[in-house]
Amino acid sequence: MATFGSSRTLKEMLEEYEWELPTSFIDVVFLLLLYFTLTMKFHTMEQRLEAWLPKDKGPNQVAQQITKLDELVINVTAAGPGKQLDTPVFSIRDFKVNSTNQLAQQLKRMRQAADMPVVINGRPNCPFKHIMSALDACAWADLRKVEFRAPPAQGAGGSDSDYDLL
Amino acid sequence: MRMSRKKLEPKDVWLQMTSMIDIVFLLNVFFMLVSDMTKAQVEALTLPIAYKATNDDRPPKNRIIVNVMGNGDIKVNAEKYSKDKLERLLATEAVKYPDPEGLSTLSVKIRADANTQYKYVQEVMMACMKAKVWRVSFGVSPKDGSRTEAARE
């Protein structure tokens, strides 16, 4: 048995103390536990995709919009049995794909610069997740100037097919 | 058989104040801390999955979270909003944070259900535009992108 300076053994020293948990000590520990459990910041599993709405278009339009020739328009529709519409259909010019991976690869091929404007033109009845997939693909292709096409104005005489051709 | 009754003397009855104060204090702390959670801005939604999203650990202070439910209902701070009411709310909040260009630095996070129709999200985006709010982000669920990244490269 080890000794500490004096002739007393560790066992003898430990026996001198009574290991008793007082009630108030438990109370305080429990309070602290409760406090830290409730105030701790949970790790947020949720993330975000940044986007910026155009400052001078739509309701805030001040000048006639000039269409740029190198603008990439991603038309997003959906297909699937019944109302599920689980399969996305992305089309850029003549190119049509059904997966985010293929869209990202195609965007990388078409990308000329990081500020190349991209317009996501989603159909109104398209599930929102497909629009986010298109935005995600733009992020993959490092295309940062992404805009969203506004819905046709009500009463403007535009039909659904016109909207498709935008 | 008759039970013998023992008369309690007043000196046998007393109130344990210490433990009662402990319990009251515990309840007090618990309800004070939990009451904040009732103001939760986020609704239970199935968010769309994205691979290239940024963490939302440090959101801007001047941010409003707009929830778009699967059926198109719009909820802000657990309260249901119509399209017009949302436009009014955003317009009211936007003027509190002006920027030099005459627009607003207010940030809006749109949390929409993955399967909701895009037209409902478009309504929220149009409301943002009308309120001169241009800083918009979308709530998404993260996905382990390592495998997908390799597949895309």
Tab-separated table of C-alpha atoms in Angstrom:
chain	number	residue	atom	x	y	z
A	1	MET	CA	0.000	0.000	0.000
A	2	ALA	CA	1.329	3.419	-0.903
A	3	THR	CA	2.067	5.932	1.790
A	4	PHE	CA	1.912	9.726	1.547
A	5	GLY	CA	4.621	11.324	3.614
A	6	SER	CA	3.344	9.986	6.879
A	7	SER	CA	2.977	6.523	8.154
A	8	ARG	CA	-0.775	6.453	7.366
A	9	THR	CA	-1.856	4.310	4.454
A	10	LEU	CA	-4.255	5.480	1.734
A	11	LYS	CA	-6.857	3.105	3.031
A	12	GLU	CA	-6.705	4.687	6.428
A	13	MET	CA	-6.978	8.161	4.961
A	14	LEU	CA	-10.034	7.261	2.902
A	15	GLU	CA	-11.730	5.695	5.857
A	16	GLU	CA	-11.566	9.002	7.680
A	17	TYR	CA	-13.980	10.564	5.229
A	18	GLU	CA	-17.591	9.684	5.039
A	19	TRP	CA	-18.695	9.718	1.448
A	20	GLU	CA	-22.183	10.970	1.706
A	21	LEU	CA	-24.061	12.902	-0.937
A	22	PRO	CA	-26.022	15.621	0.765
A	23	THR	CA	-29.533	16.331	-0.473
A	24	SER	CA	-28.792	19.936	-1.380
A	25	PHE	CA	-25.842	18.820	-3.495
A	26	ILE	CA	-28.096	16.535	-5.519
A	27	ASP	CA	-30.579	19.351	-5.888
A	28	VAL	CA	-27.971	21.719	-7.208
A	29	VAL	CA	-26.569	19.143	-9.619
A	30	PHE	CA	-30.054	18.362	-10.873
A	31	LEU	CA	-30.785	22.040	-11.357
A	32	LEU	CA	-27.602	22.547	-13.305
A	33	LEU	CA	-28.323	19.475	-15.394
A	34	LEU	CA	-31.819	20.690	-16.169
A	35	TYR	CA	-30.591	24.173	-16.979
A	36	PHE	CA	-27.899	23.046	-19.383
A	37	THR	CA	-30.133	20.449	-20.994
A	38	LEU	CA	-32.780	23.013	-21.778
A	39	THR	CA	-30.516	25.857	-22.795
A	40	MET	CA	-28.068	23.916	-24.924
A	41	LYS	CA	-28.189	24.717	-28.565
A	42	PHE	CA	-29.244	21.761	-30.591
A	43	HIS	CA	-27.204	21.125	-33.681
A	44	THR	CA	-29.297	22.400	-36.533
A	45	MET	CA	-29.718	19.738	-39.144
A	46	GLU	CA	-31.401	22.206	-41.414
A	47	GLN	CA	-29.390	24.126	-43.970
A	48	ARG	CA	-30.165	26.815	-46.472
A	49	LEU	CA	-29.670	27.593	-50.126
A	50	GLU	CA	-29.039	31.255	-50.731
A	51	ALA	CA	-30.834	33.138	-53.449
A	52	TRP	CA	-31.281	36.769	-54.348
A	53	LEU	CA	-34.350	38.181	-55.956
A	54	PRO	CA	-33.676	40.707	-58.712
A	55	LYS	CA	-33.783	44.276	-57.497
A	56	ASP	CA	-35.032	45.886	-60.685
A	57	LYS	CA	-37.454	43.374	-62.143
A	58	GLY	CA	-41.003	42.297	-61.517
A	59	PRO	CA	-42.940	44.801	-59.408
A	60	ASN	CA	-39.820	46.957	-59.017
A	61	GLN	CA	-39.087	47.154	-62.730
A	62	VAL	CA	-37.765	50.562	-63.723
A	63	ALA	CA	-36.459	49.980	-67.220
A	64	GLN	CA	-37.172	47.656	-70.091
A	65	GLN	CA	-35.627	44.303	-69.520
A	66	ILE	CA	-32.822	43.463	-71.893
A	67	THR	CA	-32.592	39.781	-72.646
A	68	LYS	CA	-29.053	38.530	-72.651
A	69	LEU	CA	-28.137	36.016	-75.271
A	70	ASP	CA	-26.013	33.858	-72.988
A	71	GLU	CA	-28.710	33.494	-70.376
A	72	LEU	CA	-29.351	29.907	-69.389
A	73	VAL	CA	-33.002	29.122	-68.814
A	74	ILE	CA	-33.693	25.917	-66.925
A	75	ASN	CA	-37.275	24.837	-67.462
A	76	VAL	CA	-38.420	22.643	-64.616
A	77	THR	CA	-41.415	20.390	-64.967
A	78	ALA	CA	-42.317	17.081	-63.424
A	79	ALA	CA	-43.628	13.763	-64.563
A	80	GLY	CA	-44.940	10.714	-62.800
A	81	PRO	CA	-47.967	8.600	-62.200
A	82	GLY	CA	-51.049	10.412	-60.975
A	83	LYS	CA	-50.462	13.507	-58.908
A	84	GLN	CA	-47.162	12.341	-57.459
A	85	LEU	CA	-44.945	13.980	-60.091
A	86	ASP	CA	-41.859	12.510	-58.501
A	87	THR	CA	-39.644	12.584	-61.574
A	88	PRO	CA	-38.182	15.969	-62.435
A	89	VAL	CA	-37.747	17.031	-66.024
A	90	PHE	CA	-35.089	19.678	-66.527
A	91	SER	CA	-34.634	21.193	-69.955
A	92	ILE	CA	-32.060	23.719	-71.122
A	93	ARG	CA	-32.404	24.692	-74.738
A	94	ASP	CA	-32.535	21.298	-76.522
A	95	PHE	CA	-31.088	19.340	-73.660
A	96	LYS	CA	-33.462	17.387	-71.431
A	97	VAL	CA	-32.559	15.350	-68.331
A	98	ASN	CA	-34.328	13.696	-65.421
A	99	SER	CA	-31.757	13.827	-62.676
A	100	THR	CA	-29.995	16.534	-60.704
A	101	ASN	CA	-26.626	14.903	-61.360
A	102	GLN	CA	-27.048	15.098	-65.119
A	103	LEU	CA	-28.299	18.668	-64.884
A	104	ALA	CA	-25.277	19.676	-62.785
A	105	GLN	CA	-22.920	18.082	-65.306
A	106	GLN	CA	-24.644	19.799	-68.209
A	107	LEU	CA	-24.530	23.148	-66.422
A	108	LYS	CA	-20.816	22.696	-65.823
A	109	ARG	CA	-20.322	22.107	-69.523
A	110	MET	CA	-22.398	25.156	-70.482
A	111	ARG	CA	-20.909	27.428	-67.860
A	112	GLN	CA	-18.889	30.272	-69.298
A	113	ALA	CA	-18.381	32.321	-66.147
A	114	ALA	CA	-19.455	32.352	-62.524
A	115	ASP	CA	-21.696	35.332	-63.166
A	116	MET	CA	-23.391	33.732	-66.138
A	117	PRO	CA	-27.074	34.427	-65.547
A	118	VAL	CA	-29.322	31.449	-64.977
A	119	VAL	CA	-33.086	31.635	-64.836
A	120	ILE	CA	-35.072	28.863	-63.204
A	121	ASN	CA	-38.439	28.657	-64.858
A	122	GLY	CA	-40.588	26.281	-62.859
A	123	ARG	CA	-44.092	25.206	-63.737
A	124	PRO	CA	-46.635	26.295	-61.114
A	125	ASN	CA	-47.766	22.762	-60.350
A	126	CYS	CA	-44.235	21.378	-60.161
A	127	PRO	CA	-43.220	20.065	-56.711
A	128	PHE	CA	-40.968	22.537	-54.940
A	129	LYS	CA	-38.253	19.914	-54.395
A	130	HIS	CA	-37.504	19.867	-58.125
A	131	ILE	CA	-36.977	23.634	-58.133
A	132	MET	CA	-34.545	23.218	-55.245
A	133	SER	CA	-32.790	20.445	-57.155
A	134	ALA	CA	-32.269	22.855	-60.047
A	135	LEU	CA	-30.942	25.508	-57.672
A	136	ASP	CA	-28.706	22.895	-56.064
A	137	ALA	CA	-27.360	21.894	-59.473
A	138	CYS	CA	-26.523	25.545	-60.157
A	139	ALA	CA	-24.581	25.633	-56.899
A	140	TRP	CA	-22.741	22.489	-57.988
A	141	ALA	CA	-21.853	24.086	-61.285
A	142	ASP	CA	-20.678	27.197	-59.405
A	143	LEU	CA	-23.271	29.381	-61.075
A	144	ARG	CA	-24.143	32.082	-58.599
A	145	LYS	CA	-26.318	34.474	-60.541
A	146	VAL	CA	-29.552	32.568	-60.360
A	147	GLU	CA	-32.953	34.133	-60.801
A	148	PHE	CA	-36.453	32.770	-60.740
A	149	ARG	CA	-38.975	33.472	-63.432
A	150	ALA	CA	-42.071	35.114	-62.086
A	151	PRO	CA	-45.458	33.579	-62.791
A	152	PRO	CA	-47.475	35.155	-65.611
A	153	ALA	CA	-49.556	38.085	-64.440
A	154	GLN	CA	-53.193	37.258	-63.862
A	155	GLY	CA	-55.462	38.635	-66.558
A	156	ALA	CA	-52.582	39.197	-68.944
A	157	GLY	CA	-54.011	36.681	-71.339
A	158	GLY	CA	-51.151	34.272	-70.949
A	159	SER	CA	-51.984	30.616	-71.145
A	160	ASP	CA	-50.183	27.713	-69.585
A	161	SER	CA	-48.578	26.844	-72.898
A	162	ASP	CA	-47.267	30.416	-73.248
A	163	TYR	CA	-45.729	30.101	-69.841
A	164	ASP	CA	-44.030	26.907	-70.929
A	165	LEU	CA	-42.356	28.717	-73.797
A	166	LEU	CA	-40.925	31.511	-71.670
B	1	MET	CA	-62.128	-5.660	15.266
B	2	ARG	CA	-61.715	-2.109	16.261
B	3	MET	CA	-58.675	-0.234	15.196
B	4	SER	CA	-57.085	1.790	17.845
B	5	ARG	CA	-56.957	5.432	16.971
B	6	LYS	CA	-53.850	7.282	17.731
B	7	LYS	CA	-54.425	10.919	18.131
B	8	LEU	CA	-51.818	12.997	16.320
B	9	GLU	CA	-50.214	15.528	18.429
B	10	PRO	CA	-49.562	18.946	16.870
B	11	LYS	CA	-45.877	18.457	17.350
B	12	ASP	CA	-45.915	15.447	14.968
B	13	VAL	CA	-47.112	17.502	11.973
B	14	TRP	CA	-44.852	19.855	10.104
B	15	LEU	CA	-44.251	21.086	6.592
B	16	GLN	CA	-41.068	20.173	4.747
B	17	MET	CA	-40.317	23.600	3.349
B	18	THR	CA	-36.912	22.799	1.902
B	19	SER	CA	-38.035	20.125	-0.503
B	20	MET	CA	-41.146	22.086	-1.427
B	21	ILE	CA	-39.078	25.144	-2.323
B	22	ASP	CA	-36.793	22.914	-4.364
B	23	ILE	CA	-39.690	21.518	-6.325
B	24	VAL	CA	-41.305	24.910	-6.862
B	25	PHE	CA	-37.996	26.325	-8.011
B	26	LEU	CA	-37.480	23.413	-10.395
B	27	LEU	CA	-40.926	23.865	-11.888
B	28	ASN	CA	-40.317	27.571	-12.196
B	29	VAL	CA	-37.053	27.094	-14.063
B	30	PHE	CA	-38.554	24.398	-16.267
B	31	PHE	CA	-41.535	26.473	-17.389
B	32	MET	CA	-39.446	29.603	-17.878
B	33	LEU	CA	-37.117	27.782	-20.226
B	34	VAL	CA	-39.711	25.725	-22.037
B	35	SER	CA	-42.049	28.649	-22.652
B	36	ASP	CA	-39.571	30.056	-25.165
B	37	MET	CA	-39.977	27.001	-27.341
B	38	THR	CA	-43.647	27.774	-27.893
B	39	LYS	CA	-42.520	30.694	-30.031
B	40	ALA	CA	-40.901	28.319	-32.486
B	41	GLN	CA	-40.765	29.822	-35.933
B	42	VAL	CA	-40.355	26.577	-37.765
B	43	GLU	CA	-43.124	24.204	-38.676
B	44	ALA	CA	-42.707	20.461	-39.033
B	45	LEU	CA	-42.091	20.075	-42.742
B	46	THR	CA	-40.377	17.668	-45.074
B	47	LEU	CA	-37.796	19.922	-46.601
B	48	PRO	CA	-36.250	19.321	-50.023
B	49	ILE	CA	-32.803	17.759	-50.033
B	50	ALA	CA	-29.797	19.689	-51.272
B	51	TYR	CA	-26.125	18.802	-51.477
B	52	LYS	CA	-24.588	22.218	-51.832
B	53	ALA	CA	-26.281	24.120	-49.042
B	54	THR	CA	-24.691	26.205	-46.327
B	55	ASN	CA	-25.143	25.709	-42.621
B	56	ASP	CA	-27.778	27.801	-40.967
B	57	ASP	CA	-25.966	28.157	-37.660
B	58	ARG	CA	-25.604	31.927	-37.783
B	59	PRO	CA	-28.744	33.336	-39.323
B	60	PRO	CA	-29.074	37.084	-39.835
B	61	LYS	CA	-30.811	38.828	-36.968
B	62	ASN	CA	-33.269	40.609	-39.222
B	63	ARG	CA	-34.729	37.458	-40.688
B	64	ILE	CA	-38.281	36.277	-41.033
B	65	ILE	CA	-39.046	32.614	-41.550
B	66	VAL	CA	-41.991	31.906	-43.798
B	67	ASN	CA	-43.293	28.342	-43.768
B	68	VAL	CA	-45.184	27.015	-46.757
B	69	MET	CA	-47.109	23.914	-45.853
B	70	GLY	CA	-47.806	21.011	-48.175
B	71	ASN	CA	-51.307	22.287	-48.935
B	72	GLY	CA	-50.079	25.803	-49.691
B	73	ASP	CA	-50.887	27.367	-46.327
B	74	ILE	CA	-48.464	30.082	-45.285
B	75	LYS	CA	-47.417	30.235	-41.649
B	76	VAL	CA	-45.243	32.776	-39.865
B	77	ASN	CA	-44.546	32.345	-36.158
B	78	ALA	CA	-47.112	29.513	-36.054
B	79	GLU	CA	-49.798	31.878	-37.338
B	80	LYS	CA	-51.563	31.316	-40.621
B	81	TYR	CA	-51.177	34.113	-43.132
B	82	SER	CA	-53.024	34.895	-46.307
B	83	LYS	CA	-51.112	36.221	-49.293
B	84	ASP	CA	-52.269	39.809	-48.642
B	85	LYS	CA	-51.532	39.592	-44.947
B	86	LEU	CA	-48.033	38.303	-45.690
B	87	GLU	CA	-47.427	41.164	-48.091
B	88	ARG	CA	-48.468	43.613	-45.380
B	89	LEU	CA	-46.227	41.921	-42.818
B	90	LEU	CA	-43.206	41.945	-45.105
B	91	ALA	CA	-43.830	45.551	-46.112
B	92	THR	CA	-44.049	46.560	-42.447
B	93	GLU	CA	-40.891	44.704	-41.517
B	94	ALA	CA	-38.950	45.710	-44.641
B	95	VAL	CA	-39.141	49.432	-43.912
B	96	LYS	CA	-37.419	48.823	-40.578
B	97	TYR	CA	-34.253	47.736	-42.380
B	98	PRO	CA	-33.679	50.127	-45.287
B	99	ASP	CA	-30.631	49.967	-47.500
B	100	PRO	CA	-29.010	52.815	-49.480
B	101	GLU	CA	-30.614	51.662	-52.729
B	102	GLY	CA	-34.102	52.219	-51.387
B	103	LEU	CA	-34.700	48.532	-50.914
B	104	SER	CA	-34.566	46.533	-47.698
B	105	THR	CA	-31.888	44.452	-46.045
B	106	LEU	CA	-34.526	42.273	-44.438
B	107	SER	CA	-33.827	38.592	-44.986
B	108	VAL	CA	-36.539	36.035	-45.594
B	109	LYS	CA	-36.085	32.312	-45.267
B	110	ILE	CA	-38.672	30.300	-47.125
B	111	ARG	CA	-39.241	26.870	-45.641
B	112	ALA	CA	-41.487	25.026	-48.016
B	113	ASP	CA	-42.590	21.437	-47.990
B	114	ALA	CA	-40.749	19.381	-50.584
B	115	ASN	CA	-43.977	18.321	-52.257
B	116	THR	CA	-45.838	21.598	-52.184
B	117	GLN	CA	-46.612	23.126	-55.542
B	118	TYR	CA	-44.136	25.728	-56.713
B	119	LYS	CA	-46.871	28.306	-57.279
B	120	TYR	CA	-47.309	28.701	-53.514
B	121	VAL	CA	-43.624	29.436	-53.092
B	122	GLN	CA	-43.812	31.837	-56.005
B	123	GLU	CA	-46.511	33.753	-54.146
B	124	VAL	CA	-44.157	34.208	-51.197
B	125	MET	CA	-41.346	35.281	-53.498
B	126	MET	CA	-43.641	37.774	-55.197
B	127	ALA	CA	-44.645	39.141	-51.798
B	128	CYS	CA	-40.950	39.592	-51.031
B	129	MET	CA	-40.425	41.415	-54.302
B	130	LYS	CA	-43.335	43.748	-53.613
B	131	ALA	CA	-41.907	44.525	-50.185
B	132	LYS	CA	-38.537	45.252	-51.823
B	133	VAL	CA	-36.950	42.320	-50.029
B	134	TRP	CA	-34.316	40.634	-52.138
B	135	ARG	CA	-32.338	38.574	-49.625
B	136	VAL	CA	-34.060	35.240	-49.727
B	137	SER	CA	-32.928	31.775	-48.733
B	138	PHE	CA	-34.613	28.410	-48.862
B	139	GLY	CA	-34.715	25.856	-46.086
B	140	VAL	CA	-33.309	22.521	-47.185
B	141	SER	CA	-32.250	19.283	-45.564
B	142	PRO	CA	-28.603	18.339	-45.810
B	143	LYS	CA	-27.474	15.121	-47.353
B	144	ASP	CA	-24.150	13.387	-47.069
B	145	GLY	CA	-22.771	14.513	-50.415
B	146	SER	CA	-19.525	12.561	-50.488
B	147	ARG	CA	-20.834	9.735	-52.644
B	148	THR	CA	-22.807	12.039	-54.875
B	149	GLU	CA	-19.894	14.407	-55.270
B	150	ALA	CA	-17.752	11.575	-56.552
B	151	ALA	CA	-20.507	10.575	-58.918
B	152	ARG	CA	-20.820	14.074	-60.292
B	153	GLU	CA	-17.139	14.715	-60.837
